[in-house]
mmCIF file of N, CA and C and ligand atoms in Angstrom:
data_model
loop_
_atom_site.group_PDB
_atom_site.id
_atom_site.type_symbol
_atom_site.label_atom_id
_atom_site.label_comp_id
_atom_site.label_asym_id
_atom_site.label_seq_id
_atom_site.Cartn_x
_atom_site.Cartn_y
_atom_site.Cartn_z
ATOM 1 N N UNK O 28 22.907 14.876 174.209
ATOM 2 C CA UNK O 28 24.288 15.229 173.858
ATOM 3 C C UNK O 28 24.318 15.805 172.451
ATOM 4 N N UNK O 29 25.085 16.381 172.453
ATOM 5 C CA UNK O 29 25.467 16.691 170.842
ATOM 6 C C UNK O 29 25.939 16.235 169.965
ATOM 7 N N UNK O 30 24.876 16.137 168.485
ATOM 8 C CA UNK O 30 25.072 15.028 167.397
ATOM 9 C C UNK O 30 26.015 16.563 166.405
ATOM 10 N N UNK O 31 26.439 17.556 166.571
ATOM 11 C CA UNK O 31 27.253 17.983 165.275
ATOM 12 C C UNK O 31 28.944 17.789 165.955
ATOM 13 N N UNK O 32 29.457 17.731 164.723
ATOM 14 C CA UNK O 32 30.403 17.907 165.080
ATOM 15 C C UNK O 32 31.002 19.492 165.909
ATOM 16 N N UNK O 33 31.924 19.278 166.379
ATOM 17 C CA UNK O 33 32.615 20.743 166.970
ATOM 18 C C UNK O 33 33.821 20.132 168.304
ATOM 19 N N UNK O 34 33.831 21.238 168.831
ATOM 20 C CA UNK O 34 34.788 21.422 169.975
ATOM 21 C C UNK O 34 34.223 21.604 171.712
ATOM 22 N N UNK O 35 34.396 20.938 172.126
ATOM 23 C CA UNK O 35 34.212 21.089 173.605
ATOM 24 C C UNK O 35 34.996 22.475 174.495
ATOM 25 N N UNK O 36 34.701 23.156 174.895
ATOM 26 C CA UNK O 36 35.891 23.953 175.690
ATOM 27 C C UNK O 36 35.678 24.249 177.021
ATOM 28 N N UNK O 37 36.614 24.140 177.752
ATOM 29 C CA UNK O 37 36.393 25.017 179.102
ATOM 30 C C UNK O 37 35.748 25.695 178.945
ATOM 31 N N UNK O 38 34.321 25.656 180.591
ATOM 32 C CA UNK O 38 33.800 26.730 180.478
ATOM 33 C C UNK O 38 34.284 28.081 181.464
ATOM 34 N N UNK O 39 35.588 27.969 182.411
ATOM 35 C CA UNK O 39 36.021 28.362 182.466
ATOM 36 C C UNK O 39 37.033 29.651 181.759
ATOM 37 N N UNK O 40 37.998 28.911 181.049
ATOM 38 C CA UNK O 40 38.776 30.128 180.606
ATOM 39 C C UNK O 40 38.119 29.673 178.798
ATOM 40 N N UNK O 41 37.620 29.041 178.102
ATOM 41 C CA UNK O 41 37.030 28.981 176.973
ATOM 42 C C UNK O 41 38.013 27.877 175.950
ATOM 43 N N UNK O 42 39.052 27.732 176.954
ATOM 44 C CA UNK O 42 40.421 26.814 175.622
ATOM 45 C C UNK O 42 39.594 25.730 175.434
ATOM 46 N N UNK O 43 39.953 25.398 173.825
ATOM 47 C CA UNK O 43 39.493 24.050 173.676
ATOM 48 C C UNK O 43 39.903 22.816 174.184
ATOM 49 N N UNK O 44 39.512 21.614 174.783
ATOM 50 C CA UNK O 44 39.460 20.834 175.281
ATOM 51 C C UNK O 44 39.405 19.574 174.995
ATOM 52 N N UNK O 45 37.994 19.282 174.314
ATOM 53 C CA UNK O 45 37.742 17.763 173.472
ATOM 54 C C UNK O 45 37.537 18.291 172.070
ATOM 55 N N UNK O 46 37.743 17.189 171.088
ATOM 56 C CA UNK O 46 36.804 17.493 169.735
ATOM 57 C C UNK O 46 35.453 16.386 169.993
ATOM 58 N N UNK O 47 34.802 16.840 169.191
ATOM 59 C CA UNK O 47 33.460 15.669 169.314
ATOM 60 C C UNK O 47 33.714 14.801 168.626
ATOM 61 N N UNK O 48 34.778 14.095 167.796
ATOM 62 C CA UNK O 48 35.076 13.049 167.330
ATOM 63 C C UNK O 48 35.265 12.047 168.117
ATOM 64 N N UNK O 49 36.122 12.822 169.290
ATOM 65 C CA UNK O 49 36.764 11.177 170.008
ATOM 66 C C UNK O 49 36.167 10.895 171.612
ATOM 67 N N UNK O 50 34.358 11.856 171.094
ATOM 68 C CA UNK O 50 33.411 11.787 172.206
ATOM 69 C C UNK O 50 32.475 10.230 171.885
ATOM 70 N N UNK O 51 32.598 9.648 173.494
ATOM 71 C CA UNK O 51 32.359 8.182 173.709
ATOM 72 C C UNK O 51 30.887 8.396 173.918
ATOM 73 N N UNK O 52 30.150 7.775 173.049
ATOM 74 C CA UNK O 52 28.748 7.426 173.185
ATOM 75 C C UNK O 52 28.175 6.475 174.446
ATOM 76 N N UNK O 53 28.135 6.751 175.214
ATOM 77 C CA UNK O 53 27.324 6.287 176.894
ATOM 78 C C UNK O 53 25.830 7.064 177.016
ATOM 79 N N UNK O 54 25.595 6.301 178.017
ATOM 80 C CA UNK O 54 24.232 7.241 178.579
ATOM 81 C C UNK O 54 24.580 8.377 179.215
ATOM 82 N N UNK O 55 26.129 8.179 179.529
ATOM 83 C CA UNK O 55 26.449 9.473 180.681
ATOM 84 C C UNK O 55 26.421 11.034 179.668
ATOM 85 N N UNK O 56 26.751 11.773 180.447
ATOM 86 C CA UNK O 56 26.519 12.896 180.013
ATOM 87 C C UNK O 56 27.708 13.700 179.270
ATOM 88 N N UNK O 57 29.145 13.663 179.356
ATOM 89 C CA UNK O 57 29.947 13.968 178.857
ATOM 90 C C UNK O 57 31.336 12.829 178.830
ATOM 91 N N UNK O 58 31.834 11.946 177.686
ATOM 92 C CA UNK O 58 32.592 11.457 178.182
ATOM 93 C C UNK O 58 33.441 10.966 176.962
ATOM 94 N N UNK O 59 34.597 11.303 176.772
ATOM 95 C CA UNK O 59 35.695 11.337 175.736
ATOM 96 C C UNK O 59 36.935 10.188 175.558
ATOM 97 N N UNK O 60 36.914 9.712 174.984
ATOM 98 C CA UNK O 60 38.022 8.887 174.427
ATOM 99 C C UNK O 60 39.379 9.578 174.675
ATOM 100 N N UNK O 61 39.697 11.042 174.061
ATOM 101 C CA UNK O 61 40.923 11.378 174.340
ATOM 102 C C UNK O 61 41.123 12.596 174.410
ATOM 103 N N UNK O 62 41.761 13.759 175.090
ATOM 104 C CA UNK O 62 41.480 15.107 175.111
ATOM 105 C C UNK O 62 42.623 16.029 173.583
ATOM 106 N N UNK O 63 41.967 16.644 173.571
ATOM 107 C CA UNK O 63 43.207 17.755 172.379
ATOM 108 C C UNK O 63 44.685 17.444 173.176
ATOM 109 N N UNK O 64 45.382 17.920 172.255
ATOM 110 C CA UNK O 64 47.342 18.043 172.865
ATOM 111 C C UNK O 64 47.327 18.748 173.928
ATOM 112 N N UNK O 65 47.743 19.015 175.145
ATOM 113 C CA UNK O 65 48.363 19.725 175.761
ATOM 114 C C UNK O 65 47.021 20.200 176.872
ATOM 115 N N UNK O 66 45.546 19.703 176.344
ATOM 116 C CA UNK O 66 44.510 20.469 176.952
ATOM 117 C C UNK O 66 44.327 20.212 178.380
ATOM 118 N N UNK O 67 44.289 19.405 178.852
ATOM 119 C CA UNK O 67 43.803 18.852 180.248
ATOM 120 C C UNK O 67 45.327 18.554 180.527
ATOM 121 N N UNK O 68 45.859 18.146 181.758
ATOM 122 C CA UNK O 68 46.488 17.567 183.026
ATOM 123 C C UNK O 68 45.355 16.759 183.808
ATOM 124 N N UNK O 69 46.478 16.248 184.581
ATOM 125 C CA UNK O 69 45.327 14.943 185.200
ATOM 126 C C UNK O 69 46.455 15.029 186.850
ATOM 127 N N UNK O 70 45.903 14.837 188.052
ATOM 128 C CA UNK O 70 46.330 14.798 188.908
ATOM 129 C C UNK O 70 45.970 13.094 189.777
ATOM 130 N N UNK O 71 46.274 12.932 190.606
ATOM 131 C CA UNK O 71 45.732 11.687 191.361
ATOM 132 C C UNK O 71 45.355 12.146 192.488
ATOM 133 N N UNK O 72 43.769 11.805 192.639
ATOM 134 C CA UNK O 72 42.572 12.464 193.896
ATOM 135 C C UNK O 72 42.451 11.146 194.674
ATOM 136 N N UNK O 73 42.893 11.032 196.017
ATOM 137 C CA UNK O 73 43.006 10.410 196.734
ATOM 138 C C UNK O 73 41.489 11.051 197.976
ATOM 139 N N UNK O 74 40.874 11.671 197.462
ATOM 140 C CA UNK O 74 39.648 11.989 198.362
ATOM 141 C C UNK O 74 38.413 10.885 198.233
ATOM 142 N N UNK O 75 37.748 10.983 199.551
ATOM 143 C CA UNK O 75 36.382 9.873 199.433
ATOM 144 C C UNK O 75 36.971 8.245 199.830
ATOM 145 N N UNK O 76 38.481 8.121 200.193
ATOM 146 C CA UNK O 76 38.804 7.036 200.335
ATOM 147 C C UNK O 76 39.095 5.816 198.727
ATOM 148 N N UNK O 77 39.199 6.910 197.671
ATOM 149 C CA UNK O 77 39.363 6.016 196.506
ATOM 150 C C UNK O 77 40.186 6.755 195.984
ATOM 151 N N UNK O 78 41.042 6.192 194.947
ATOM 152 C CA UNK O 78 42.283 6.942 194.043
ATOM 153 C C UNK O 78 41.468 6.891 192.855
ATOM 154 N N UNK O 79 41.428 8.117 192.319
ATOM 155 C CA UNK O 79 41.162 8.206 190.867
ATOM 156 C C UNK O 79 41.853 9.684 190.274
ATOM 157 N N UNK O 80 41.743 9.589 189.021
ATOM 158 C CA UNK O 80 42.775 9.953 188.235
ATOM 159 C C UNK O 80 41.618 11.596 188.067
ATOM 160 N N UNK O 81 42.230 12.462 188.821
ATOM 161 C CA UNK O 81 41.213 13.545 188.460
ATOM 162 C C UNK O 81 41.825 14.539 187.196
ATOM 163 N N UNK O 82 41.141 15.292 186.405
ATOM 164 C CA UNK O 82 41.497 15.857 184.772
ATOM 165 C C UNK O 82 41.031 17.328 185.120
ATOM 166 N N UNK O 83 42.206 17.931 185.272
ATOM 167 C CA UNK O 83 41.684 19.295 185.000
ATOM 168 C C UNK O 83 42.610 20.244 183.809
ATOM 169 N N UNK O 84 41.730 21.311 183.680
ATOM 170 C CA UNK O 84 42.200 22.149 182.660
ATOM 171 C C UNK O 84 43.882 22.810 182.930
ATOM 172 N N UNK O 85 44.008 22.330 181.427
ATOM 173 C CA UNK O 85 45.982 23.212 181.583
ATOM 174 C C UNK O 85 45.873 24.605 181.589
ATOM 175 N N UNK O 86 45.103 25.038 180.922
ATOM 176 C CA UNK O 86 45.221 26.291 180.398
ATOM 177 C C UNK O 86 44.712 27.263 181.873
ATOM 178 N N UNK O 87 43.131 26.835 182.976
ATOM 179 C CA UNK O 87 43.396 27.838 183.677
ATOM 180 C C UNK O 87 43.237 27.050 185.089
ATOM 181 N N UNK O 88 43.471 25.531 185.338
ATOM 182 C CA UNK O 88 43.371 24.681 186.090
ATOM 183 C C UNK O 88 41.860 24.117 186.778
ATOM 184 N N UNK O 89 41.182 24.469 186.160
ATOM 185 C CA UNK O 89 39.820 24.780 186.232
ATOM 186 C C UNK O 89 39.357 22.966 186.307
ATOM 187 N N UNK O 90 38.757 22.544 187.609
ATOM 188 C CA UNK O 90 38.146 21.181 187.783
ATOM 189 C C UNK O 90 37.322 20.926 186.410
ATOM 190 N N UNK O 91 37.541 19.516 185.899
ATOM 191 C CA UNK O 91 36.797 19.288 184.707
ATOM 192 C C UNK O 91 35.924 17.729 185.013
ATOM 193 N N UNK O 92 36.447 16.687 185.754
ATOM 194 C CA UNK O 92 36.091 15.262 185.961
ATOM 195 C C UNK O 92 37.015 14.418 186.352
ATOM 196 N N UNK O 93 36.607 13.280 185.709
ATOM 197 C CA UNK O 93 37.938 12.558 186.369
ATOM 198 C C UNK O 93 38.163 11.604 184.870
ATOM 199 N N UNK O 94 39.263 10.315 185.091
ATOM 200 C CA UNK O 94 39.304 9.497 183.994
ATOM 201 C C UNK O 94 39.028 8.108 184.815
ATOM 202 N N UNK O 95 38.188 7.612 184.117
ATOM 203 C CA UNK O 95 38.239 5.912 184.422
ATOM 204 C C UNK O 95 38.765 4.653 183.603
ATOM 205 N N UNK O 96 38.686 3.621 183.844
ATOM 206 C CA UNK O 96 39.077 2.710 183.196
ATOM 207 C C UNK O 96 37.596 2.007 182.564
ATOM 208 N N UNK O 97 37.307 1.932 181.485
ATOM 209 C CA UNK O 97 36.143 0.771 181.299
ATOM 210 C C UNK O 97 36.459 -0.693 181.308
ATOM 211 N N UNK O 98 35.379 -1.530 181.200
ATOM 212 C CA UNK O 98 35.342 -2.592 181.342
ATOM 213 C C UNK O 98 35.469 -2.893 179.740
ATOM 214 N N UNK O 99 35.324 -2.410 178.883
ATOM 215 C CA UNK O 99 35.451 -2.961 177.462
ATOM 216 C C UNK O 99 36.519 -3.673 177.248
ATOM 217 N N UNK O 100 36.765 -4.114 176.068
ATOM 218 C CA UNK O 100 37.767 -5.603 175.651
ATOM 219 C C UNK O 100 38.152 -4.744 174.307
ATOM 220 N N UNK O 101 39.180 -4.180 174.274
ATOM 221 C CA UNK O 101 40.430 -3.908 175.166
ATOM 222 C C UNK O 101 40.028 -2.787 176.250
ATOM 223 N N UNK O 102 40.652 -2.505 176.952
ATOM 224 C CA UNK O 102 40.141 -1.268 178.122
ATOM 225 C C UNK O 102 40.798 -0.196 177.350
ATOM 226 N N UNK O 103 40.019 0.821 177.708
ATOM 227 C CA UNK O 103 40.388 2.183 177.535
ATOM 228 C C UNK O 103 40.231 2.804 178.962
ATOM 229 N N UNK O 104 40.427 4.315 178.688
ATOM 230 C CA UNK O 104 40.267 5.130 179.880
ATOM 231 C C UNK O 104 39.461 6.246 178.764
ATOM 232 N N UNK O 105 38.704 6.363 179.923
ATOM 233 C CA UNK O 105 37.303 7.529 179.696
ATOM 234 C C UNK O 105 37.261 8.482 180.496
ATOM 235 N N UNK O 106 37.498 9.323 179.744
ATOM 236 C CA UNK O 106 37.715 10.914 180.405
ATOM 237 C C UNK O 106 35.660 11.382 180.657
ATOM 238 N N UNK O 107 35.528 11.557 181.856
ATOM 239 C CA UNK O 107 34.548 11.412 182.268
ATOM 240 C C UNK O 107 34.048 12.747 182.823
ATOM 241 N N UNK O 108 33.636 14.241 181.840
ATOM 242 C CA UNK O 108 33.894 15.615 182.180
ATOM 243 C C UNK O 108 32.203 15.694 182.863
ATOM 244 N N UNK O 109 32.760 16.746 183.489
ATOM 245 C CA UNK O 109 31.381 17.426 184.139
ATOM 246 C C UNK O 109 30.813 17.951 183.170
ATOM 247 N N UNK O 110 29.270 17.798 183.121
ATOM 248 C CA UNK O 110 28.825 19.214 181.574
ATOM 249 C C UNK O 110 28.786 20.458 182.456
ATOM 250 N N UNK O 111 28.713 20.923 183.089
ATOM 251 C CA UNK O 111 29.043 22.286 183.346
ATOM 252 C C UNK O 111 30.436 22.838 183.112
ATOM 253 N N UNK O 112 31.012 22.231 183.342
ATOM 254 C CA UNK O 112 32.709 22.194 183.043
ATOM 255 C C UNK O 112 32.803 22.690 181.829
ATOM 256 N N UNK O 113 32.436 22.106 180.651
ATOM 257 C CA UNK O 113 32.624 22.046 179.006
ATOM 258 C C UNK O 113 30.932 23.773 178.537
ATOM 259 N N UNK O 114 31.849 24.324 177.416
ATOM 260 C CA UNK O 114 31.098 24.696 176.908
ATOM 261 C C UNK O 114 31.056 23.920 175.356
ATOM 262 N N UNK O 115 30.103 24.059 174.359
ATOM 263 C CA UNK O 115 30.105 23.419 172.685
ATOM 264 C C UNK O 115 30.098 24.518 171.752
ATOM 265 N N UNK O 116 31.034 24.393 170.804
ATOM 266 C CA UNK O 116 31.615 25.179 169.812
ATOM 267 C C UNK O 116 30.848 24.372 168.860
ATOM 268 N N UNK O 117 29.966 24.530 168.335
ATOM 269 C CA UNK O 117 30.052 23.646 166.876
ATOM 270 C C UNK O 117 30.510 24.096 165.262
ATOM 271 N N UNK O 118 31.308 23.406 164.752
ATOM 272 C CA UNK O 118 31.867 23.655 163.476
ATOM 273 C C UNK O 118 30.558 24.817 162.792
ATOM 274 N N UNK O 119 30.425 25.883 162.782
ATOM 275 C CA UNK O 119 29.795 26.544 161.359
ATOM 276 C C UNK O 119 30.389 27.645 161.377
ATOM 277 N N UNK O 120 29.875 28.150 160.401
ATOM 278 C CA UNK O 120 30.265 29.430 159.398
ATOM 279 C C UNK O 120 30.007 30.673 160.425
ATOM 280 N N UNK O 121 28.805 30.652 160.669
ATOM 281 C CA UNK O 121 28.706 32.094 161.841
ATOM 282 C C UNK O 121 28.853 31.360 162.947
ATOM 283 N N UNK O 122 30.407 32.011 163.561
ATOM 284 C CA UNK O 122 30.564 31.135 164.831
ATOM 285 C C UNK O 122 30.076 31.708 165.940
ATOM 286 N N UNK O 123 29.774 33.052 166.113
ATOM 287 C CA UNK O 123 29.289 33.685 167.205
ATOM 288 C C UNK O 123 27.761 33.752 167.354
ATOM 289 N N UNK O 124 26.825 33.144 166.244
ATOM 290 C CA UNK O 124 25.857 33.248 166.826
ATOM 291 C C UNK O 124 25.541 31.511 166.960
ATOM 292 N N UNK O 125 26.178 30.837 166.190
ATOM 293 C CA UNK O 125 25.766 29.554 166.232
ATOM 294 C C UNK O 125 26.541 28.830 167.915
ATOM 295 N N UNK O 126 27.233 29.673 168.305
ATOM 296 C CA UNK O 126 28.048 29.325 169.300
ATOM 297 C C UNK O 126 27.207 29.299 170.182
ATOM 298 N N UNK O 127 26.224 30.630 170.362
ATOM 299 C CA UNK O 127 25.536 30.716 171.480
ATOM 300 C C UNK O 127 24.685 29.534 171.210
ATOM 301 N N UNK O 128 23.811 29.562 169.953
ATOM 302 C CA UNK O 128 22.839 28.683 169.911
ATOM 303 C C UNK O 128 23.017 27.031 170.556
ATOM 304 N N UNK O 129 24.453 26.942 170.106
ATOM 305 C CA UNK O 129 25.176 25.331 170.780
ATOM 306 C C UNK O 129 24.918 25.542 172.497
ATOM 307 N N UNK O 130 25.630 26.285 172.844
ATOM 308 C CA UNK O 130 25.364 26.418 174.569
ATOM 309 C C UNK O 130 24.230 26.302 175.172
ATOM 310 N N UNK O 131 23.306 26.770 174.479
ATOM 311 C CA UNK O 131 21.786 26.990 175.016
ATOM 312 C C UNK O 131 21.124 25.638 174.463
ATOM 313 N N UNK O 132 21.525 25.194 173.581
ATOM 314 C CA UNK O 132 21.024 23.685 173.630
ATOM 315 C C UNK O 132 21.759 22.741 174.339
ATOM 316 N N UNK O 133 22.752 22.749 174.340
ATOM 317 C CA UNK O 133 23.974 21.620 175.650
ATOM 318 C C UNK O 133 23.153 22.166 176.911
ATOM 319 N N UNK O 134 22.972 23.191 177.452
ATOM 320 C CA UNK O 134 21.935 23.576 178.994
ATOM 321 C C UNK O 134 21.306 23.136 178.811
ATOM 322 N N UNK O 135 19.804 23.289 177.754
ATOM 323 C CA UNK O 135 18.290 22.742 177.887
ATOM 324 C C UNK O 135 18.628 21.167 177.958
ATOM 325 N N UNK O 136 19.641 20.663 177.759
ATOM 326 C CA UNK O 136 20.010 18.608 177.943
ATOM 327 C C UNK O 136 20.423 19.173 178.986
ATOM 328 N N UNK O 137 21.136 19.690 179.500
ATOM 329 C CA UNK O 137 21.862 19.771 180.858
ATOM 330 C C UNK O 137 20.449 19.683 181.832
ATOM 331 N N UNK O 138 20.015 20.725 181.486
ATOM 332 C CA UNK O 138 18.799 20.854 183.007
ATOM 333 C C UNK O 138 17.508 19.559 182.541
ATOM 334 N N UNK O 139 17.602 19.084 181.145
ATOM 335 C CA UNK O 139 16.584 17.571 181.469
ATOM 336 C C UNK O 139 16.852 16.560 181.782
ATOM 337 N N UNK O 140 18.071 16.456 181.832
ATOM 338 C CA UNK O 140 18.954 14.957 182.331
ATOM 339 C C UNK O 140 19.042 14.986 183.638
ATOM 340 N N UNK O 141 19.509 16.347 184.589
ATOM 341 C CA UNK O 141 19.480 16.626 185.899
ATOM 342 C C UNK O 141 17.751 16.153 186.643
ATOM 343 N N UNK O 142 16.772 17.115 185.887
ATOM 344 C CA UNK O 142 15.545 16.996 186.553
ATOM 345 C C UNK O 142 14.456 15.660 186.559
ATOM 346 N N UNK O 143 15.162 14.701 185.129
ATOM 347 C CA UNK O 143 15.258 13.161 184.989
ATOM 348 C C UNK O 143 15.684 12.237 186.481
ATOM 349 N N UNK O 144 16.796 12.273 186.230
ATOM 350 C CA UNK O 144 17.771 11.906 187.512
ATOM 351 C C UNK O 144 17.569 12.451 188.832
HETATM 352 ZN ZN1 LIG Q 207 40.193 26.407 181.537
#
């Protein structure tokens, strides 16, 4: 996962989405404490025979994950995104080349965690 700070965005239409601040440290692969203002909507997915709270993008409705409840003391809900879903913006100065450089490292974790698993 990614240790700089920055922005998560649709990889869809590109709007930002999460900040990496209020990204929840798990083994899983993408999973957030709380999304930006206005970024995600959340619907209720009654598929597979279970209700869960599915999160998709406002901006172009674009499937992102779902939200769960943890077991922690107090509970939260954990926005639980697909990494293909999210592209990574990270905070620097040259944003267009460091941008790419973020993406192409979020993939090379993407495709070792997959071929792990
Ligand atoms: Zn989108």
């Amino acid at each position: 996962m990614e240790k700089r700070s920055g922005t998560f965005a649709c990889a869809g239409c590109g709007g930002p989405l999460f900040s990496s601040d209020t990204k929840f440290e798990t083994h899983r692969l993408a999973e957030f404490l709380s999304p930006l203002d206005g970024a995600v909507e959340t619907t209720t997915d009654r598929s597979l025979f279970m209700t869960r709270t599915e999160v998709h993008c406002a901006h172009c409705g674009g499937h992102l994950g779902h939200v769960f409840p943890t077991v922690r003391v107090p509970p939260v809900s954990v926005f639980c995104m697909n990494g293909v879903a999210l592209s990574f913006e990270p905070k620097e100065t040259n944003r267009s080349r460091s941008t790419a450089r973020g993406v192409s490292r979020f993939c090379q974790y993407l495709s070792l965690r997959s071929s792990v698993s």
